[in-house]
Short mmCIF file of C-alpha atoms in Angstrom, two decimals:
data_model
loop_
_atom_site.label_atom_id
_atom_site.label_comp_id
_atom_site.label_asym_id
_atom_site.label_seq_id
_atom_site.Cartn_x
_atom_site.Cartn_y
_atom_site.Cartn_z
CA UNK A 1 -35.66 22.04 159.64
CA UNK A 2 -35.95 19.61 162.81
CA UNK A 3 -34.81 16.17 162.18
CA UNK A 4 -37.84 13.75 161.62
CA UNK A 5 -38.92 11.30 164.64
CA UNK A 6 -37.45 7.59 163.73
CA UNK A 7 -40.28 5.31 162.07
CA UNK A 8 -40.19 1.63 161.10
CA UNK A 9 -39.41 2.79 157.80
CA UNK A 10 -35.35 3.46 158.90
CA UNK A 11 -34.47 -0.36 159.51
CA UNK A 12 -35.61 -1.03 155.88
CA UNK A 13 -32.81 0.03 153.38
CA UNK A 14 -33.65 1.21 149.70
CA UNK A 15 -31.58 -1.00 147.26
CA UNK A 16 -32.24 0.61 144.77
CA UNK A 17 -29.49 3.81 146.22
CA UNK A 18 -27.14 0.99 146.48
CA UNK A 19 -24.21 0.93 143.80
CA UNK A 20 -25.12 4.20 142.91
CA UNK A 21 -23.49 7.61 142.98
CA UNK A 22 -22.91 8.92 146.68
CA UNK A 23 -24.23 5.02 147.88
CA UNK A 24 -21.40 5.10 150.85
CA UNK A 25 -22.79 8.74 151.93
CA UNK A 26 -26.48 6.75 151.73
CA UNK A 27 -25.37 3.74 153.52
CA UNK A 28 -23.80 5.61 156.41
CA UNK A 29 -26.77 7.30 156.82
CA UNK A 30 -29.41 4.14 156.70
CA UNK A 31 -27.14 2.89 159.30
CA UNK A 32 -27.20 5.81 161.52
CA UNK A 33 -30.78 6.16 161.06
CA UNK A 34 -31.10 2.51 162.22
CA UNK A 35 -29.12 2.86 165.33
CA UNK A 36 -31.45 5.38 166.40
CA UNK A 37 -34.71 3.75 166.00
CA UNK A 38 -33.71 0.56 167.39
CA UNK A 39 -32.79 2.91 170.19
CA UNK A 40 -35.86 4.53 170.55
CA UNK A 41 -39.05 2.58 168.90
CA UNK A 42 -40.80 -0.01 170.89
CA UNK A 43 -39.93 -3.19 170.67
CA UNK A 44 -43.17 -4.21 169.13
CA UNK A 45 -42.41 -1.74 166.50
CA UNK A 46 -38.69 -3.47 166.16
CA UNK A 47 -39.59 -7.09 165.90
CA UNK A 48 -41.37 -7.49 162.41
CA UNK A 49 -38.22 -5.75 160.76
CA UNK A 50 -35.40 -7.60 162.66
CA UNK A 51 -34.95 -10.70 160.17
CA UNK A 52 -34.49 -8.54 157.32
CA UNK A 53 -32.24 -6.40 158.85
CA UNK A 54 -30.27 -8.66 160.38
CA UNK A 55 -29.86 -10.40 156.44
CA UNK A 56 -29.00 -6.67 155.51
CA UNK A 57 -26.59 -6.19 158.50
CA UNK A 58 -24.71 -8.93 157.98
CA UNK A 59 -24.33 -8.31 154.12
CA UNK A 60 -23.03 -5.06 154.53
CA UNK A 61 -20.25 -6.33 157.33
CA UNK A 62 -19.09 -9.27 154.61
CA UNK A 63 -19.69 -7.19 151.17
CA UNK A 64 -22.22 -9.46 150.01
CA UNK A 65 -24.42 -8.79 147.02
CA UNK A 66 -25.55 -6.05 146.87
CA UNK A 67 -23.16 -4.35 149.24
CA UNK A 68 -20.06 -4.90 146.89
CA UNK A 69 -17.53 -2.57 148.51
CA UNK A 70 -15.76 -4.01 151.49
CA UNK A 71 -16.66 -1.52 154.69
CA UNK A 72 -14.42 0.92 155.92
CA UNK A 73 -14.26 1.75 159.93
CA UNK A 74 -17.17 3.93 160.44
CA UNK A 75 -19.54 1.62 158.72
CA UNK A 76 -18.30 -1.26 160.46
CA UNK A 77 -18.76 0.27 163.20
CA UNK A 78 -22.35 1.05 162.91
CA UNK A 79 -22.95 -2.02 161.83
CA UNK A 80 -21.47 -3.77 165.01
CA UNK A 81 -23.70 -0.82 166.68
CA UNK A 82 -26.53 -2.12 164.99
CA UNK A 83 -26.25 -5.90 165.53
CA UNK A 84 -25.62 -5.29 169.13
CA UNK A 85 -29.25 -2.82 169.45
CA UNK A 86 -31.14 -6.17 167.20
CA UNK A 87 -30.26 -8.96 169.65
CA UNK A 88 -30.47 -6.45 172.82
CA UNK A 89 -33.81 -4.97 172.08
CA UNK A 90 -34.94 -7.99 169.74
CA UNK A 91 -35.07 -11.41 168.87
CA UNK A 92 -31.74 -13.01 170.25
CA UNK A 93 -32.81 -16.46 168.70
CA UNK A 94 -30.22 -15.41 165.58
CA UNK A 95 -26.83 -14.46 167.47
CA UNK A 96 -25.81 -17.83 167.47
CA UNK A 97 -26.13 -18.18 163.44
CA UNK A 98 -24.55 -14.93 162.77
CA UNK A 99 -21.70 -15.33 164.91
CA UNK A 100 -20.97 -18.78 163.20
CA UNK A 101 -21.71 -16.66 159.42
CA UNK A 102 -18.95 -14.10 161.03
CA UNK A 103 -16.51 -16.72 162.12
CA UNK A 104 -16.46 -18.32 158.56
CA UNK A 105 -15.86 -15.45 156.44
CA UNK A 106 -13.29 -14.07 159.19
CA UNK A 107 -10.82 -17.69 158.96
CA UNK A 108 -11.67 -18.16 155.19
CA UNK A 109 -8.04 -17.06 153.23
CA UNK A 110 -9.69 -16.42 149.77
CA UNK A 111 -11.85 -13.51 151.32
CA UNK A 112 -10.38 -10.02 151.31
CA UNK A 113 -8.39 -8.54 154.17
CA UNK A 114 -11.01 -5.93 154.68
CA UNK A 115 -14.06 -8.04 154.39
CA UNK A 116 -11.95 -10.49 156.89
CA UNK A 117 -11.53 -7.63 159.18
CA UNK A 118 -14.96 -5.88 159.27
CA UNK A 119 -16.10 -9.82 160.20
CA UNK A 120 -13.65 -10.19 163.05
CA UNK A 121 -14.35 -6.69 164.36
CA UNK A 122 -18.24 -7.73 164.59
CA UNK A 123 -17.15 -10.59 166.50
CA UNK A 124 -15.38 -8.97 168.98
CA UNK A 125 -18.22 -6.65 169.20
CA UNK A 126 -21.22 -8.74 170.03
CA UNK A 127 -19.15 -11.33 171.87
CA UNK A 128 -17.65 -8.66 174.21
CA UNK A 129 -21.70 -7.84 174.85
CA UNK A 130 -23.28 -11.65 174.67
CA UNK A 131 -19.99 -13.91 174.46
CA UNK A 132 -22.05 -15.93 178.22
CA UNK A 133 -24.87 -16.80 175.90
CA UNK A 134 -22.43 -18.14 172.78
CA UNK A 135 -19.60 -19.39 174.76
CA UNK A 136 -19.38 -22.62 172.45
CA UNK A 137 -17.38 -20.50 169.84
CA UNK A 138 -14.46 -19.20 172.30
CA UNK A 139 -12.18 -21.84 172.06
CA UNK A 140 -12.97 -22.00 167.94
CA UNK A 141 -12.44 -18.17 168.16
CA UNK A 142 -9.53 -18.51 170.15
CA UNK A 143 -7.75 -21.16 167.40
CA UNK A 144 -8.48 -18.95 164.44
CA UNK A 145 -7.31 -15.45 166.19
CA UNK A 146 -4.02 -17.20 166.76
CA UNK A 147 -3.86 -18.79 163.52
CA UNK A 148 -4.23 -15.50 161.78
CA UNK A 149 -1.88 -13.63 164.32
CA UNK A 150 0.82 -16.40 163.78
CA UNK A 151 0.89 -15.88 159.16
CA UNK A 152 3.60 -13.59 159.47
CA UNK A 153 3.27 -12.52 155.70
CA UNK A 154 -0.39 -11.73 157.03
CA UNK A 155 -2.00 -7.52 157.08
CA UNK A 156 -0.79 -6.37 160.52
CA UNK A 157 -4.18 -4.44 160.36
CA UNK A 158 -5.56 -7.84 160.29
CA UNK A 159 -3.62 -10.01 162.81
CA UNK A 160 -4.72 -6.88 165.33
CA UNK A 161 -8.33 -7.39 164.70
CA UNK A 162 -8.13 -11.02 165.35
CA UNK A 163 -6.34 -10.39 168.33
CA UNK A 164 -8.87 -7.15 169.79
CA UNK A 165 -11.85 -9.84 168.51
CA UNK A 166 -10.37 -12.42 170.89
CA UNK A 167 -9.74 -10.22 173.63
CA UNK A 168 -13.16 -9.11 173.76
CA UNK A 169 -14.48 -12.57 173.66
CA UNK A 170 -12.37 -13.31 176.71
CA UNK A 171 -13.53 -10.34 178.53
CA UNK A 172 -16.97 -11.76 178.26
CA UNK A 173 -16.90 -15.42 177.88
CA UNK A 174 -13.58 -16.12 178.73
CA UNK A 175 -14.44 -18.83 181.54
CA UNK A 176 -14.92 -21.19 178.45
CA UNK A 177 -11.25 -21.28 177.44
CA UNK A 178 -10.23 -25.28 177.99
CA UNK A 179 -7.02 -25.23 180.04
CA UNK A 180 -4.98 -26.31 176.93
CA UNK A 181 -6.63 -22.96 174.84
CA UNK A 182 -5.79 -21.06 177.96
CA UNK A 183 -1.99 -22.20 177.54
CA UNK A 184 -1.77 -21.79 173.70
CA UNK A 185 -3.47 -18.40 174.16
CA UNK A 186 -1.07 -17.37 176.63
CA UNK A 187 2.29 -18.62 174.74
CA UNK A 188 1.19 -16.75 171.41
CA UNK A 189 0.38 -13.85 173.19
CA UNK A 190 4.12 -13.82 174.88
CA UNK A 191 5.53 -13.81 171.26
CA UNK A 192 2.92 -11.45 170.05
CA UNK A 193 4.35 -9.30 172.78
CA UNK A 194 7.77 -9.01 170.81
CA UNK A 195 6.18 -8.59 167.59
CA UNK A 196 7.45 -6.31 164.79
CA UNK A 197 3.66 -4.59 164.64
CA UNK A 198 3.62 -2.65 167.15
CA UNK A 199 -0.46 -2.62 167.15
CA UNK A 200 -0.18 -6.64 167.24
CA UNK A 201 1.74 -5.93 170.45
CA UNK A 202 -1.28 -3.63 171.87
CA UNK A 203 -3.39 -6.22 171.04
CA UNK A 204 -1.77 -9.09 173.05
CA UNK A 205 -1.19 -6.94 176.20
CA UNK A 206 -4.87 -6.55 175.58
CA UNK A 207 -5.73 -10.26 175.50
CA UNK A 208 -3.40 -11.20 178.77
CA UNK A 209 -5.14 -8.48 180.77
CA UNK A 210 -8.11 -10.09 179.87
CA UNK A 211 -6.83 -13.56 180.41
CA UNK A 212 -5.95 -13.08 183.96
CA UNK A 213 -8.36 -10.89 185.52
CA UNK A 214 -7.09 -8.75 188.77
CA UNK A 215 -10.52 -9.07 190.39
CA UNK A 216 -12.39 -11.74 192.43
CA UNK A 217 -14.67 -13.46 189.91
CA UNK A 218 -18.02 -14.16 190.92
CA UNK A 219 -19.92 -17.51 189.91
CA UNK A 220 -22.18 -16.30 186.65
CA UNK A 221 -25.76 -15.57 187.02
CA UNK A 222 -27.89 -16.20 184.08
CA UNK A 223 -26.75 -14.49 181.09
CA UNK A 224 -23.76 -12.26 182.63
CA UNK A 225 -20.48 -11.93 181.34
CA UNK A 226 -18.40 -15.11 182.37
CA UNK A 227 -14.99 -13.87 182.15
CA UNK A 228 -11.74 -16.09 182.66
CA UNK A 229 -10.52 -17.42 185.87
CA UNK A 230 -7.17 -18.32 184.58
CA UNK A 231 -4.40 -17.77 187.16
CA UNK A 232 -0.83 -17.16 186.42
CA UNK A 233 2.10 -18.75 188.36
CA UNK A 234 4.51 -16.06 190.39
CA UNK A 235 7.48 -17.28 188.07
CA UNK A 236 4.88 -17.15 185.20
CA UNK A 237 4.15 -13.61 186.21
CA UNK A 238 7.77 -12.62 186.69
CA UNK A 239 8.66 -14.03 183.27
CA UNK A 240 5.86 -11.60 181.38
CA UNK A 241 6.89 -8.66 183.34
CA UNK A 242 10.19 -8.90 183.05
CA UNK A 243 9.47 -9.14 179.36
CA UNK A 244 7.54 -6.11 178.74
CA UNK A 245 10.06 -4.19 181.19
CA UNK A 246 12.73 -4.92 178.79
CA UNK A 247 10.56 -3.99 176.04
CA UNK A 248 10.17 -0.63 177.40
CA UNK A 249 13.69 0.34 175.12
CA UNK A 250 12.61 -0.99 172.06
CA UNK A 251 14.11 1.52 169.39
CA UNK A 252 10.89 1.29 167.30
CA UNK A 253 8.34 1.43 170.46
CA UNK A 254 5.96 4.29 170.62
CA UNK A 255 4.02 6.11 173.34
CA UNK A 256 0.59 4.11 172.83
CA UNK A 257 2.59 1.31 172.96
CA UNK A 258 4.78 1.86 176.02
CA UNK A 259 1.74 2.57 178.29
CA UNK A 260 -0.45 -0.25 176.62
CA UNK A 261 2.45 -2.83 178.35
CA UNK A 262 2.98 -0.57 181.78
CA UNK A 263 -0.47 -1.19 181.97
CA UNK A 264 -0.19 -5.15 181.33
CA UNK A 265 2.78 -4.65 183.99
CA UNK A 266 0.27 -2.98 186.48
CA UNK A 267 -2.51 -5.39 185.88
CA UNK A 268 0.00 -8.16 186.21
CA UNK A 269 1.50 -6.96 189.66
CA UNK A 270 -2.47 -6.40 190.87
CA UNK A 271 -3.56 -10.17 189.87
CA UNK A 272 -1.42 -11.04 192.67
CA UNK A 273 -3.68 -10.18 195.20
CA UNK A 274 -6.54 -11.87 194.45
CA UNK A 275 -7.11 -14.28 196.47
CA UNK A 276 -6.80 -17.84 195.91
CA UNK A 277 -7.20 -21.07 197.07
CA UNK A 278 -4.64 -22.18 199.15
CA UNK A 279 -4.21 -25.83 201.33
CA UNK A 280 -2.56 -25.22 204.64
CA UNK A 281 1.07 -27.04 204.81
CA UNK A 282 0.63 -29.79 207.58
CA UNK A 283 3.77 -31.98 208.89
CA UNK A 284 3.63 -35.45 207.92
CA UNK A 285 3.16 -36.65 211.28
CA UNK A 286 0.36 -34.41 211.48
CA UNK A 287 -1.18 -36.25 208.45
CA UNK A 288 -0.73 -39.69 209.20
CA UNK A 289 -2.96 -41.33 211.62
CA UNK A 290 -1.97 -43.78 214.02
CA UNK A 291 -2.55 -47.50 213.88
CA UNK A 292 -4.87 -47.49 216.64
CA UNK A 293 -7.11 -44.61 215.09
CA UNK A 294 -10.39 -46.35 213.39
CA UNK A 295 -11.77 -44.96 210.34
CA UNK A 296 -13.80 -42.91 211.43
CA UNK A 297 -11.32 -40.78 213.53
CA UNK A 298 -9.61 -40.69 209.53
CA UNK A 299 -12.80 -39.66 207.88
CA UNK A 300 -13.33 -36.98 210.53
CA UNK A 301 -9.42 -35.61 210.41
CA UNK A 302 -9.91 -35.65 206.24
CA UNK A 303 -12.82 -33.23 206.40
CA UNK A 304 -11.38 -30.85 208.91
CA UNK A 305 -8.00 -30.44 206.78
CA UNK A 306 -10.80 -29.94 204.12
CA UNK A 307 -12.62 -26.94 205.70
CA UNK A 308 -9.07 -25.39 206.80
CA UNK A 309 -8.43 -24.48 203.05
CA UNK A 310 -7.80 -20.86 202.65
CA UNK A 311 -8.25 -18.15 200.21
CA UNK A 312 -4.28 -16.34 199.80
CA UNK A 313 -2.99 -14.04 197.48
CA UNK A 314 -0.35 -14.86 195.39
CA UNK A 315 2.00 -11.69 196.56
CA UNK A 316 1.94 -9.71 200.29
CA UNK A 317 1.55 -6.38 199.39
CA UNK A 318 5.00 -5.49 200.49
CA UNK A 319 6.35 -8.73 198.13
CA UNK A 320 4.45 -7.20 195.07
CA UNK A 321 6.08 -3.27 195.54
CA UNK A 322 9.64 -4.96 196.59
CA UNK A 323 9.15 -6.93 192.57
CA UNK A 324 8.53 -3.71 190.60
CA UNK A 325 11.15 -1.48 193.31
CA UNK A 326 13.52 -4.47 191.90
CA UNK A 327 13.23 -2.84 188.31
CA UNK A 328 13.94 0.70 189.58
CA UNK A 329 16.96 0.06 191.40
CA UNK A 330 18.89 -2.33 189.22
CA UNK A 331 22.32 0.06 188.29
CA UNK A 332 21.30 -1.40 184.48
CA UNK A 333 17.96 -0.33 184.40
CA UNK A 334 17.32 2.54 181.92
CA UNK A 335 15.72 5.59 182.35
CA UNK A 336 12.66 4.77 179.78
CA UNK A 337 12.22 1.14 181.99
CA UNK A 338 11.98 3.41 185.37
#
């Protein structure tokens, strides 16, 4: 029999299935038959069913009544799916009220661990695709994913979906990190990078790639992705690879692992030759004007050194193979760090 062409009636769920025998197999199916209409149907056919299904969508990501069980990954996932189809193909007017309903079941403590990270995994879903047009909630995003990270006695399930959350946001919207948030993001994410959970340290590699893009950024254009124009120091840059270098022989580190910080390494090494600005060094008797000279003469000088400011990279290509040939050829380096 050939699978029936989606209708309106797929974005409206039947309650009554819910807390029922085989509800889960039901509710995976709603969802899946959701994600294809809002694929396919007009959008005039879309918009009179969006507020209700964005209630539903939302009640099924945070287990509220009637959705009682907490959801597992492939229901979360749809859901994220599904939220991300609604506000691309229909009314975006309720992203910014859903995000916020997300972000306060995700930091509340007295919610469940699974409820807490089907909300943070939504998050990181719809503000890796709109984070430019909700940009007020990265630095609140940004405090709660380290908050959660940092409770040690915390799932480690958890602390990684606050981190992947954050470094989707950043990927996005990460150009509205304050420069304080940028420096508390990036000292967490150092320690996260020694942490016991291995998928914690995934997860912070994950977030500093993000953080320090190895790309020229260009200024954002109505609703595009804004991502972070953070730029690391060379002895900043030295520091973190040195650390995950060293990491490299960690008795407990596995595969995934390994290459999820050779590519942080690789990323790291690259951001250093993007080019930045760069003032031109000028002798100080180059830069003081004579007694005689009238102001004028001093305005004109000013704006010249001005327009001689030059975009550099950080590293010479040469400098950035001669820091990672460094690694290979120390007599103490192992063979997993090579």
């Amino acid at each position: 029999m050939p699978p029936s062409k989606p209708s309106e009636s797929d974005l409206v769920i039947d309650q009554s299935k819910i807390g029922t025998d085989g509800s889960d197999i039901y509710l995976f199916q709603f969802l899946s038959g959701a994600v294809c209409a809002l694929k396919t149907l007009p959008i005039d056919e879309i918009k009179p069913q969006i507020p209700t299904l964005e209630s539903t969508l939302i009640s099924i990501a945070l287990s509220s009544a009637p959705f009682t069980t907490p959801a597992g990954r492939p229901i979360r996932s749809l859901v994220a799916r599904s939220m991300i189809l609604v506000f691309g193909r229909g009314e975006s007017k309720g992203l910014f009220d859903t995000v916020n309903r997300l972000l306060i079941s995700a930091g509340d403590p007295k919610e469940k661990d699974a409820v807490r990270i089907s909300a943070f995994y939504c998050i990181g879903e719809l503000m890796g695709n709109y984070g430019s047009q909700v940009m007020s909630f990265m630095v609140e995003l940004s405090i709660l994913a380290i908050k959660v990270y940092r409770s040690t006695s915390g799932n480690p399930l958890l602390r990684y979906h606050a981190l992947l959350a954050l470094s989707r946001a950043i990927s996005s919207a990460g150009r509205a990190l304050t420069d304080q948030a940028v420096k508390d993001v990036h000292k967490n994410m150092r320690s996260a990078l020694l942490d016991k959970a291995l998928s914690v340290q995934r997860a912070a590699a994950s977030v500093l790639i993000g953080l320090y893009p190895n790309t020229v950024i260009p200024p954002p254009s109505g609703s595009g992705p804004a991502p972070s124009t953070a730029m690391l120091s060379h002895v900043e840059m030295e520091s973190l690879i040195a650390q995950s270098i060293k990491s490299f022989d960690d008795p407990e580190i596995d595969t995934t692992t390994r290459l999820s910080l050779a590519n942080l390494v690789g990323h790291l090494l690259s951001s250093s030759q993007v080019p930045r600005s760069v003032a031109p060094s000028t002798s100080k008797a180059a830069t003081t004007s004579n007694s005689t000279q009238s102001q004028d003469d001093s305005l004109s000088v000013g704006a010249k050194v001005q327009q001689e400011i030059i975009a550099k990279p950080l590293l010479s290509p040469r400098e950035m193979l001669v820091s990672l040939g460094s690694w290979m050829n120390k007599q103490a380096t192992t063979r997993k760090q090579r």
